[in-house]
Short mmCIF file of C-alpha atoms in Angstrom, two decimals:
data_model
loop_
_atom_site.label_atom_id
_atom_site.label_comp_id
_atom_site.label_asym_id
_atom_site.label_seq_id
_atom_site.Cartn_x
_atom_site.Cartn_y
_atom_site.Cartn_z
CA UNK A 1 -29.14 -4.56 17.18
CA UNK A 2 -28.91 -1.36 19.23
CA UNK A 3 -25.46 -2.31 20.53
CA UNK A 4 -24.31 -3.04 16.97
CA UNK A 5 -25.47 0.42 15.87
CA UNK A 6 -23.61 2.02 18.78
CA UNK A 7 -20.41 0.12 17.89
CA UNK A 8 -20.66 1.08 14.22
CA UNK A 9 -21.28 4.69 15.17
CA UNK A 10 -18.27 4.83 17.47
CA UNK A 11 -15.96 3.31 14.84
CA UNK A 12 -17.18 5.80 12.27
CA UNK A 13 -16.60 8.56 14.81
CA UNK A 14 -12.90 7.81 15.14
CA UNK A 15 -12.56 7.44 11.37
CA UNK A 16 -14.13 10.86 10.96
CA UNK A 17 -11.33 12.37 13.07
CA UNK A 18 -8.57 11.08 10.79
CA UNK A 19 -8.11 14.41 8.93
CA UNK A 20 -7.40 16.28 12.16
CA UNK A 21 -4.44 14.01 12.87
CA UNK A 22 -2.53 13.82 9.60
CA UNK A 23 -3.13 14.87 6.03
CA UNK A 24 -2.12 11.50 4.64
CA UNK A 25 -3.81 8.95 6.88
CA UNK A 26 -5.61 7.26 3.96
CA UNK A 27 -3.84 5.23 1.28
CA UNK A 28 -4.80 2.98 -1.62
CA UNK A 29 -3.28 0.85 -4.35
CA UNK A 30 -4.74 -0.76 -7.45
CA UNK A 31 -4.99 -4.48 -8.22
CA UNK A 32 -7.03 -6.32 -10.83
CA UNK A 33 -9.13 -7.97 -8.10
CA UNK A 34 -9.96 -4.85 -6.09
CA UNK A 35 -8.33 -1.69 -4.85
CA UNK A 36 -6.84 -2.03 -1.36
CA UNK A 37 -7.44 0.81 1.10
CA UNK A 38 -5.82 1.59 4.44
CA UNK A 39 -6.58 4.27 7.05
CA UNK A 40 -5.35 5.03 10.56
CA UNK A 41 -7.75 5.05 13.49
CA UNK A 42 -6.90 8.29 15.26
CA UNK A 43 -8.22 7.03 18.60
CA UNK A 44 -6.13 3.87 18.86
CA UNK A 45 -3.37 4.57 16.32
CA UNK A 46 -4.09 1.21 14.68
CA UNK A 47 -4.08 0.95 10.89
CA UNK A 48 -7.32 -0.41 9.45
CA UNK A 49 -7.69 -1.80 5.94
CA UNK A 50 -10.23 -3.08 3.45
CA UNK A 51 -10.82 -6.82 3.21
CA UNK A 52 -8.18 -8.22 0.89
CA UNK A 53 -10.62 -10.78 -0.52
CA UNK A 54 -12.88 -8.03 -1.86
CA UNK A 55 -13.80 -8.41 -5.51
CA UNK A 56 -14.55 -5.28 -7.53
CA UNK A 57 -15.61 -2.72 -4.91
CA UNK A 58 -13.47 -2.68 -1.74
CA UNK A 59 -15.21 -3.78 1.46
CA UNK A 60 -14.14 -1.74 4.51
CA UNK A 61 -15.56 -3.40 7.67
CA UNK A 62 -16.41 -1.19 10.65
CA UNK A 63 -18.18 -3.36 13.23
CA UNK A 64 -15.35 -5.93 13.07
CA UNK A 65 -12.55 -3.90 11.46
CA UNK A 66 -9.44 -5.37 9.88
CA UNK A 67 -6.55 -4.25 12.11
CA UNK A 68 -3.08 -4.36 10.57
CA UNK A 69 -0.65 -6.51 12.54
CA UNK A 70 2.55 -4.57 13.28
CA UNK A 71 5.55 -5.16 15.53
CA UNK A 72 6.50 -1.47 15.53
CA UNK A 73 3.56 0.65 16.61
CA UNK A 74 2.54 3.33 14.07
CA UNK A 75 2.90 6.92 15.21
CA UNK A 76 -0.53 8.38 15.88
CA UNK A 77 -0.87 10.70 12.91
CA UNK A 78 1.52 8.78 10.68
CA UNK A 79 1.48 9.25 6.95
CA UNK A 80 0.49 6.01 5.22
CA UNK A 81 1.33 4.68 1.77
CA UNK A 82 0.91 1.27 0.16
CA UNK A 83 1.81 -0.72 -2.94
CA UNK A 84 1.03 -4.27 -4.00
CA UNK A 85 -0.35 -6.66 -6.57
CA UNK A 86 -2.71 -9.57 -7.27
CA UNK A 87 -1.14 -12.75 -8.68
CA UNK A 88 -4.48 -14.46 -9.60
CA UNK A 89 -4.42 -16.27 -6.23
CA UNK A 90 -4.03 -13.61 -3.56
CA UNK A 91 -3.18 -9.97 -2.95
CA UNK A 92 0.26 -9.05 -1.63
CA UNK A 93 0.71 -5.69 0.08
CA UNK A 94 3.79 -3.63 0.95
CA UNK A 95 2.76 -1.02 3.52
CA UNK A 96 4.82 1.94 4.75
CA UNK A 97 4.29 4.10 7.83
CA UNK A 98 6.23 6.02 10.49
CA UNK A 99 6.62 4.27 13.82
CA UNK A 100 6.17 5.95 17.17
CA UNK A 101 9.96 6.24 17.53
CA UNK A 102 10.26 8.06 14.18
CA UNK A 103 11.50 5.22 11.98
CA UNK A 104 10.08 4.62 8.51
CA UNK A 105 8.74 1.06 8.56
CA UNK A 106 7.90 -1.30 5.70
CA UNK A 107 5.61 -4.24 6.43
CA UNK A 108 5.16 -7.03 3.90
CA UNK A 109 1.81 -8.86 3.93
CA UNK A 110 0.01 -11.64 2.08
CA UNK A 111 -3.75 -12.02 1.95
CA UNK A 112 -5.60 -14.93 3.51
CA UNK A 113 -8.36 -15.24 0.87
CA UNK A 114 -10.73 -17.05 3.24
CA UNK A 115 -10.79 -14.36 5.93
CA UNK A 116 -9.84 -11.23 4.02
CA UNK A 117 -7.07 -10.56 6.55
CA UNK A 118 -3.49 -9.56 5.72
CA UNK A 119 -0.89 -11.93 7.21
CA UNK A 120 2.40 -10.28 8.09
CA UNK A 121 5.41 -11.97 6.50
CA UNK A 122 8.11 -9.45 7.38
CA UNK A 123 8.65 -5.99 8.85
CA UNK A 124 11.66 -3.70 8.41
CA UNK A 125 12.81 -0.36 9.81
CA UNK A 126 14.01 0.81 6.40
CA UNK A 127 15.24 4.20 7.58
CA UNK A 128 17.69 2.33 9.81
CA UNK A 129 18.69 -0.06 7.03
CA UNK A 130 19.43 2.91 4.76
CA UNK A 131 21.20 4.78 7.61
CA UNK A 132 19.33 8.00 6.82
CA UNK A 133 20.73 11.20 8.28
CA UNK A 134 17.30 12.28 9.49
CA UNK A 135 13.55 11.79 9.08
CA UNK A 136 11.11 14.58 9.89
CA UNK A 137 8.97 13.73 12.90
CA UNK A 138 5.83 14.41 10.80
CA UNK A 139 7.15 13.18 7.46
CA UNK A 140 4.90 12.61 4.50
CA UNK A 141 5.24 9.30 2.65
CA UNK A 142 4.56 8.15 -0.90
CA UNK A 143 5.77 4.96 -2.57
CA UNK A 144 6.07 3.83 -6.19
CA UNK A 145 6.57 0.17 -7.12
CA UNK A 146 8.53 0.13 -10.38
CA UNK A 147 9.19 -3.57 -11.03
CA UNK A 148 11.67 -6.35 -10.38
CA UNK A 149 14.71 -4.39 -11.59
CA UNK A 150 14.02 -0.81 -10.50
CA UNK A 151 12.25 -1.80 -7.29
CA UNK A 152 10.70 0.79 -4.96
CA UNK A 153 11.03 4.54 -4.64
CA UNK A 154 9.78 5.93 -1.35
CA UNK A 155 9.49 9.70 -0.94
CA UNK A 156 9.77 11.30 2.50
CA UNK A 157 10.85 14.50 4.32
CA UNK A 158 14.05 14.96 6.28
CA UNK A 159 14.27 17.15 9.38
CA UNK A 160 14.91 20.21 7.17
CA UNK A 161 11.59 19.57 5.35
CA UNK A 162 13.36 18.63 2.12
CA UNK A 163 11.66 15.95 -0.03
CA UNK A 164 14.06 13.03 -0.36
CA UNK A 165 14.16 9.51 -1.82
CA UNK A 166 14.63 6.05 -0.38
CA UNK A 167 15.47 3.54 -3.12
CA UNK A 168 15.25 -0.25 -3.07
CA UNK A 169 16.62 -2.62 -5.72
CA UNK A 170 17.78 -6.25 -5.51
CA UNK A 171 21.38 -5.07 -5.83
CA UNK A 172 21.39 -2.23 -3.30
CA UNK A 173 18.73 -2.95 -0.69
CA UNK A 174 17.33 0.24 0.90
CA UNK A 175 19.61 3.25 0.34
CA UNK A 176 19.43 7.03 0.60
CA UNK A 177 18.94 8.13 -3.03
CA UNK A 178 19.23 11.88 -2.53
CA UNK A 179 16.77 14.73 -2.96
CA UNK A 180 13.77 15.34 -5.22
CA UNK A 181 14.05 19.10 -4.78
CA UNK A 182 16.55 20.95 -2.59
CA UNK A 183 13.96 23.60 -1.71
CA UNK A 184 12.39 23.04 1.76
CA UNK A 185 8.59 22.73 1.77
CA UNK A 186 5.88 24.40 3.83
CA UNK A 187 3.57 21.40 4.22
CA UNK A 188 4.03 17.63 4.35
CA UNK A 189 1.58 16.77 1.57
CA UNK A 190 3.06 14.39 -1.04
CA UNK A 191 1.64 12.88 -4.21
CA UNK A 192 3.33 10.51 -6.64
CA UNK A 193 2.62 8.31 -9.63
CA UNK A 194 4.53 6.64 -12.43
CA UNK A 195 4.08 5.28 -15.92
CA UNK A 196 6.25 2.79 -17.74
CA UNK A 197 9.23 1.46 -15.87
CA UNK A 198 10.74 4.54 -14.29
CA UNK A 199 8.96 7.73 -15.32
CA UNK A 200 8.06 8.98 -11.84
CA UNK A 201 6.34 12.25 -10.93
CA UNK A 202 6.33 13.64 -7.37
CA UNK A 203 4.08 16.55 -6.35
CA UNK A 204 4.23 18.68 -3.19
CA UNK A 205 3.55 22.26 -1.99
CA UNK A 206 6.03 24.96 -2.96
CA UNK A 207 5.69 28.02 -0.80
CA UNK A 208 2.20 28.97 0.30
CA UNK A 209 0.50 29.32 -3.10
CA UNK A 210 2.24 26.92 -5.46
CA UNK A 211 2.68 23.25 -6.29
CA UNK A 212 6.04 21.78 -7.26
CA UNK A 213 5.97 18.95 -9.82
CA UNK A 214 9.19 16.94 -10.13
CA UNK A 215 9.51 14.40 -12.95
CA UNK A 216 12.27 11.80 -13.24
CA UNK A 217 13.51 11.68 -16.84
CA UNK A 218 15.83 9.22 -18.57
CA UNK A 219 18.85 11.24 -17.46
CA UNK A 220 18.20 10.21 -13.86
CA UNK A 221 17.43 13.75 -12.69
CA UNK A 222 14.18 15.12 -11.30
CA UNK A 223 13.21 18.06 -13.52
CA UNK A 224 11.26 20.71 -11.63
CA UNK A 225 8.25 22.77 -12.65
CA UNK A 226 5.77 24.70 -10.55
CA UNK A 227 2.18 25.79 -10.92
CA UNK A 228 0.24 27.96 -11.17
CA UNK A 229 3.23 30.29 -10.79
CA UNK A 230 5.95 28.92 -13.13
CA UNK A 231 9.63 28.73 -12.29
CA UNK A 232 11.91 31.38 -13.70
CA UNK A 233 14.30 29.02 -15.45
CA UNK A 234 15.16 25.34 -15.82
CA UNK A 235 15.98 23.56 -12.59
CA UNK A 236 16.56 19.99 -11.38
CA UNK A 237 17.26 18.27 -8.10
CA UNK A 238 20.94 19.04 -8.75
CA UNK A 239 20.23 22.78 -8.52
CA UNK A 240 21.13 24.60 -5.33
CA UNK A 241 18.08 25.69 -3.32
CA UNK A 242 19.03 29.39 -3.43
CA UNK A 243 19.17 29.28 -7.24
CA UNK A 244 15.55 28.16 -7.69
CA UNK A 245 13.43 31.19 -8.57
CA UNK A 246 9.73 31.63 -9.27
CA UNK A 247 8.42 33.85 -12.04
CA UNK A 248 6.90 36.99 -10.51
CA UNK A 249 4.36 37.60 -13.28
CA UNK A 250 0.67 37.14 -12.55
CA UNK A 251 -0.35 33.46 -12.92
CA UNK A 252 -3.19 32.43 -15.22
CA UNK A 253 -5.07 30.87 -12.30
CA UNK A 254 -4.76 30.32 -8.56
CA UNK A 255 -5.24 27.21 -6.45
CA UNK A 256 -8.77 27.45 -5.01
CA UNK A 257 -9.22 26.92 -1.26
CA UNK A 258 -5.56 25.96 -0.90
CA UNK A 259 -3.79 25.54 2.45
CA UNK A 260 -0.23 24.40 1.78
CA UNK A 261 0.48 23.55 5.41
CA UNK A 262 -2.12 20.80 5.81
CA UNK A 263 -3.23 19.85 2.30
CA UNK A 264 -3.29 16.19 1.22
CA UNK A 265 -2.30 15.53 -2.39
CA UNK A 266 -3.15 12.64 -4.71
CA UNK A 267 -2.01 12.22 -8.30
CA UNK A 268 -2.63 9.97 -11.29
CA UNK A 269 -1.77 9.55 -14.96
CA UNK A 270 -4.23 8.51 -17.68
CA UNK A 271 -4.01 6.50 -20.89
CA UNK A 272 -3.06 9.63 -22.86
CA UNK A 273 -0.19 10.18 -20.39
CA UNK A 274 -1.85 13.33 -19.07
CA UNK A 275 -1.13 13.90 -15.39
CA UNK A 276 -3.78 14.80 -12.80
CA UNK A 277 -3.48 16.35 -9.32
CA UNK A 278 -6.26 16.09 -6.71
CA UNK A 279 -6.72 17.76 -3.34
CA UNK A 280 -9.54 18.68 -0.97
CA UNK A 281 -9.60 22.39 -0.22
CA UNK A 282 -10.48 24.46 2.81
CA UNK A 283 -14.00 24.54 1.34
CA UNK A 284 -14.20 20.72 1.87
CA UNK A 285 -14.60 20.24 -1.88
CA UNK A 286 -12.53 18.06 -4.19
CA UNK A 287 -10.38 19.98 -6.69
CA UNK A 288 -8.49 18.72 -9.74
CA UNK A 289 -5.71 20.09 -11.91
CA UNK A 290 -5.00 18.48 -15.27
CA UNK A 291 -2.07 18.67 -17.63
CA UNK A 292 -3.08 19.57 -21.19
CA UNK A 293 -0.05 19.33 -23.43
CA UNK A 294 2.65 21.22 -21.56
CA UNK A 295 0.17 23.44 -19.69
CA UNK A 296 -1.60 22.86 -16.39
CA UNK A 297 -5.19 24.00 -15.87
CA UNK A 298 -7.99 23.68 -13.35
CA UNK A 299 -10.48 20.96 -14.22
CA UNK A 300 -14.19 21.71 -14.16
CA UNK A 301 -15.92 21.18 -10.83
CA UNK A 302 -18.25 18.21 -10.61
CA UNK A 303 -21.64 18.04 -8.89
CA UNK A 304 -22.25 17.06 -5.28
CA UNK A 305 -23.39 13.63 -6.44
CA UNK A 306 -20.04 13.03 -8.13
CA UNK A 307 -17.74 14.89 -5.73
CA UNK A 308 -19.58 15.08 -2.39
CA UNK A 309 -18.43 17.48 0.32
CA UNK A 310 -15.75 16.05 2.61
CA UNK A 311 -16.15 15.94 6.37
CA UNK A 312 -13.31 18.38 7.09
CA UNK A 313 -11.28 21.12 5.45
CA UNK A 314 -8.16 19.97 3.58
CA UNK A 315 -9.21 16.40 4.35
CA UNK A 316 -7.03 13.38 3.58
CA UNK A 317 -7.65 11.56 0.33
CA UNK A 318 -6.23 8.59 -1.54
CA UNK A 319 -6.00 8.27 -5.32
CA UNK A 320 -5.58 5.06 -7.28
CA UNK A 321 -5.49 4.59 -11.04
CA UNK A 322 -5.19 2.08 -13.89
CA UNK A 323 -3.08 3.94 -16.43
CA UNK A 324 -3.50 1.80 -19.55
CA UNK A 325 -7.32 2.04 -19.29
CA UNK A 326 -7.34 5.61 -17.99
CA UNK A 327 -9.40 4.82 -14.88
CA UNK A 328 -9.15 6.82 -11.65
CA UNK A 329 -10.52 6.27 -8.13
CA UNK A 330 -10.53 8.89 -5.35
CA UNK A 331 -11.30 8.00 -1.71
CA UNK A 332 -12.09 10.31 1.21
CA UNK A 333 -14.47 10.62 4.17
CA UNK A 334 -18.05 11.87 3.80
CA UNK A 335 -20.48 11.69 6.74
CA UNK A 336 -18.04 9.46 8.61
CA UNK A 337 -17.77 6.86 5.84
CA UNK A 338 -15.24 6.32 3.07
CA UNK A 339 -16.67 7.22 -0.34
CA UNK A 340 -15.37 6.30 -3.78
CA UNK A 341 -15.41 8.76 -6.68
CA UNK A 342 -14.73 6.93 -9.95
CA UNK A 343 -13.82 8.20 -13.43
CA UNK A 344 -13.84 5.76 -16.33
CA UNK A 345 -11.44 5.65 -19.26
CA UNK A 346 -13.58 8.00 -21.34
CA UNK A 347 -13.33 10.73 -18.69
CA UNK A 348 -16.88 10.28 -17.34
CA UNK A 349 -17.39 10.45 -13.55
CA UNK A 350 -19.92 8.11 -11.93
CA UNK A 351 -21.93 9.22 -8.92
CA UNK A 352 -19.86 8.71 -5.77
CA UNK A 353 -20.73 5.72 -3.60
CA UNK A 354 -20.07 4.78 0.00
CA UNK A 355 -17.86 1.73 0.40
CA UNK A 356 -19.71 -1.33 1.71
CA UNK A 357 -18.83 -2.42 5.23
CA UNK A 358 -19.82 -6.03 4.76
CA UNK A 359 -19.36 -8.41 1.85
CA UNK A 360 -22.19 -10.39 0.36
CA UNK A 361 -20.82 -13.64 1.81
CA UNK A 362 -19.98 -12.26 5.27
CA UNK A 363 -22.91 -14.19 6.81
CA UNK A 364 -20.93 -17.45 6.62
CA UNK A 365 -18.09 -15.99 8.68
CA UNK A 366 -15.64 -15.15 5.92
CA UNK A 367 -14.79 -11.75 7.41
CA UNK A 368 -14.63 -12.76 11.06
CA UNK A 369 -11.36 -14.65 11.19
CA UNK A 370 -9.81 -11.97 13.39
CA UNK A 371 -6.16 -11.03 13.71
CA UNK A 372 -4.06 -10.71 10.60
CA UNK A 373 -1.18 -12.74 12.06
CA UNK A 374 -0.77 -16.46 12.57
CA UNK A 375 -0.24 -17.36 16.23
CA UNK A 376 2.69 -19.44 14.97
CA UNK A 377 4.33 -16.47 13.29
CA UNK A 378 8.05 -16.95 13.81
CA UNK A 379 8.61 -13.19 13.96
CA UNK A 380 8.12 -13.64 17.70
CA UNK A 381 5.81 -10.66 17.96
CA UNK A 382 4.40 -10.43 21.47
CA UNK A 383 2.62 -7.16 20.77
CA UNK A 384 0.12 -8.93 18.52
CA UNK A 385 -1.77 -10.02 21.62
CA UNK A 386 -3.00 -6.45 21.96
CA UNK A 387 -5.07 -6.71 18.79
CA UNK A 388 -8.59 -7.30 20.10
CA UNK A 389 -9.65 -9.94 17.57
CA UNK A 390 -9.04 -13.63 18.14
CA UNK A 391 -8.93 -16.36 15.53
CA UNK A 392 -12.06 -18.39 14.96
CA UNK A 393 -11.94 -22.11 15.66
CA UNK A 394 -11.85 -22.81 11.95
CA UNK A 395 -8.92 -20.49 11.40
CA UNK A 396 -7.04 -22.02 14.34
CA UNK A 397 -7.64 -25.48 12.92
CA UNK A 398 -6.40 -24.43 9.50
CA UNK A 399 -3.24 -22.89 10.92
CA UNK A 400 -2.64 -25.66 13.46
CA UNK A 401 -2.66 -28.72 11.19
CA UNK A 402 0.17 -30.89 12.44
CA UNK A 403 3.35 -32.27 10.95
CA UNK A 404 4.03 -35.57 9.22
CA UNK A 405 2.88 -37.39 6.12
CA UNK A 406 -0.77 -36.82 6.91
CA UNK A 407 -0.25 -33.05 6.96
CA UNK A 408 1.44 -33.19 3.59
CA UNK A 409 -1.51 -35.08 2.12
CA UNK A 410 -3.97 -32.57 3.56
CA UNK A 411 -1.86 -29.68 2.29
CA UNK A 412 -1.76 -31.16 -1.19
CA UNK A 413 -5.53 -31.65 -1.24
CA UNK A 414 -6.23 -28.11 0.00
CA UNK A 415 -3.77 -26.64 -2.50
CA UNK A 416 -5.44 -28.55 -5.34
CA UNK A 417 -8.95 -27.47 -4.34
CA UNK A 418 -7.85 -23.87 -3.75
CA UNK A 419 -6.20 -23.65 -7.14
CA UNK A 420 -9.34 -24.94 -8.90
CA UNK A 421 -11.79 -22.75 -7.02
CA UNK A 422 -9.74 -19.55 -7.08
CA UNK A 423 -10.23 -19.28 -10.83
CA UNK A 424 -13.83 -18.26 -10.28
CA UNK A 425 -14.06 -16.88 -6.73
CA UNK A 426 -11.97 -16.23 -3.61
CA UNK A 427 -11.12 -19.54 -1.94
CA UNK A 428 -12.65 -20.50 1.39
CA UNK A 429 -10.73 -22.26 4.14
CA UNK A 430 -7.59 -21.22 5.94
CA UNK A 431 -4.32 -21.78 4.08
CA UNK A 432 -1.62 -23.89 5.64
CA UNK A 433 1.42 -22.05 6.95
CA UNK A 434 4.93 -23.46 7.34
CA UNK A 435 7.64 -21.66 9.28
CA UNK A 436 9.70 -21.48 6.10
CA UNK A 437 6.91 -19.37 4.57
CA UNK A 438 7.37 -16.60 7.14
CA UNK A 439 10.23 -14.25 6.46
CA UNK A 440 12.65 -13.58 9.26
CA UNK A 441 14.30 -10.26 9.96
CA UNK A 442 17.79 -11.47 9.18
CA UNK A 443 20.85 -9.99 7.59
CA UNK A 444 20.61 -7.42 4.82
CA UNK A 445 21.39 -9.99 2.17
CA UNK A 446 18.21 -11.85 3.15
CA UNK A 447 16.10 -8.70 2.74
CA UNK A 448 15.63 -9.05 -1.03
CA UNK A 449 12.63 -9.16 -3.29
CA UNK A 450 11.87 -11.08 -6.43
CA UNK A 451 9.22 -11.01 -9.11
CA UNK A 452 6.15 -13.09 -8.50
CA UNK A 453 6.46 -15.48 -11.43
CA UNK A 454 2.73 -16.07 -11.63
CA UNK A 455 2.02 -12.34 -11.68
CA UNK A 456 4.63 -11.74 -14.35
CA UNK A 457 3.23 -14.50 -16.55
CA UNK A 458 -0.47 -13.86 -16.04
CA UNK A 459 -0.70 -10.08 -16.27
CA UNK A 460 -0.11 -8.36 -19.62
CA UNK A 461 2.50 -5.65 -19.55
CA UNK A 462 1.41 -2.17 -20.51
CA UNK A 463 2.84 1.30 -20.36
CA UNK A 464 1.45 1.61 -16.84
CA UNK A 465 2.45 -1.78 -15.46
CA UNK A 466 5.71 -3.33 -14.34
CA UNK A 467 5.98 -6.81 -12.78
CA UNK A 468 5.90 -6.29 -9.02
CA UNK A 469 8.81 -7.24 -6.77
CA UNK A 470 8.40 -8.95 -3.47
CA UNK A 471 10.60 -9.85 -0.56
CA UNK A 472 12.28 -13.18 -1.08
CA UNK A 473 11.43 -15.76 1.54
CA UNK A 474 14.00 -18.44 2.42
CA UNK A 475 13.65 -21.32 -0.01
CA UNK A 476 13.25 -24.85 1.44
CA UNK A 477 16.01 -27.33 0.57
CA UNK A 478 15.24 -30.89 -0.45
CA UNK A 479 16.85 -33.79 1.39
CA UNK A 480 19.10 -36.06 -0.61
CA UNK A 481 16.59 -38.88 -0.96
CA UNK A 482 16.41 -40.47 -4.37
CA UNK A 483 13.77 -43.06 -3.47
CA UNK A 484 11.13 -43.05 -6.19
CA UNK A 485 7.54 -42.51 -4.96
CA UNK A 486 5.37 -45.60 -4.88
CA UNK A 487 1.73 -46.24 -4.01
CA UNK A 488 1.74 -48.64 -1.05
CA UNK A 489 -0.81 -50.00 1.35
CA UNK A 490 0.77 -47.98 4.16
CA UNK A 491 3.43 -45.28 4.23
CA UNK A 492 7.01 -46.51 4.26
CA UNK A 493 9.30 -45.57 7.12
CA UNK A 494 11.96 -43.04 6.16
CA UNK A 495 15.30 -43.45 7.91
CA UNK A 496 17.85 -40.69 8.18
CA UNK A 497 21.30 -41.87 7.09
CA UNK A 498 24.33 -41.04 9.27
CA UNK A 499 25.98 -37.79 8.28
CA UNK A 500 22.79 -36.46 6.65
CA UNK A 501 20.93 -34.51 9.35
CA UNK A 502 18.40 -33.20 6.84
CA UNK A 503 17.66 -29.66 5.81
CA UNK A 504 17.22 -26.94 8.37
CA UNK A 505 15.23 -25.03 5.80
CA UNK A 506 12.50 -27.69 5.56
CA UNK A 507 10.24 -27.70 8.59
CA UNK A 508 7.15 -29.82 8.87
#
């Protein structure tokens, strides 16, 4: 027991040092099953994440942490941003970070519901794919997932500290989509949110005392406004940087405890389409700005029970929201643990709570399956051996079920049971994996995404929801065998006809 306490304490110690490394080392995204949370361990540089089989409140293990499997090592101090969805069966996550060689990397993961681990399906150096001119060595990152047509918008900084856009659609793949604002920034804090299909807002420091808010309208331009000091005119991302001027009159308020160089920014939008900006100040307290009509104002401070004091000044935070219901969640570190501040759709804040580190069913081994990558992952990732968590015997058995007719029968039985049980609770037992299920890093034309049909059919569309895209895995091809199935005493032998070598896309 004493050794367990020491291990927990040491893990919490490195988590507590996250703010000193980067202002955006915590990220979160909303799903109907549970919010997913990620954070970088400043000691090892590994990215940790909440168990993807959490239901309701996220579970963030510390004595046996979930370590994200990556081929390209994250830069220690990387910004981190995530998007994803729940398709009634499992969570899918698209995670973005900066690698130790400066590339912007996108990893695509699917949840193993039995272990709560994310299984890597693909990884891409998207800054190379888009042939970006430059990426700042300490770039901020924020991503918005806009649906199967509009795709992703990823916001980052170039070497001149200008906020720019990476865009991904099925037609274009990853491309450089220009600037959000031509005006260079002081700090690398970035916040973003969207409503509807393409109404995106990006927020970042402007100068030392202001915030810039850039909103993408139907005309395709980002329209700029600043607060608390307004701009002296109407400007967009097409405006030249030298033409952007700030009103010199005295503002109606100032940003309390604001440090533009290191601040972390989170944003959300509610059911009334009002926008909200959150940050933790130099006083270690959470602060909120809210849009009321066309005006921005400071929100009232909440009590220590609701907004507890953060561990460090200008600490990192992550904000997630459900726009159609008006719910908001804010995550940051208090006393070495991640806390959740929650506001319901009526605007009422609950008392903050510390995230659990163990699920209710962890005693049966659900959260101890180890590494988030199959040992048969065809990505050929040798670096995964450095992750200090091995698969349990049960997980190895689930992944290692052999080929042939017997494997197909077992797979069919497991799929049937999983489908029935997942309607009421996360399934138990390791899912089968075929090589055709694991996406390869191939040509650009293979790096596409598609809508999850189940997600699109099962989740009602609202003003804050768009069907999520996902990378398209190679589809298996069926052999030209027109023999009708029959129930026999023993399996029939299947002979391969001359000239029909079978499908390379179907591997058993």
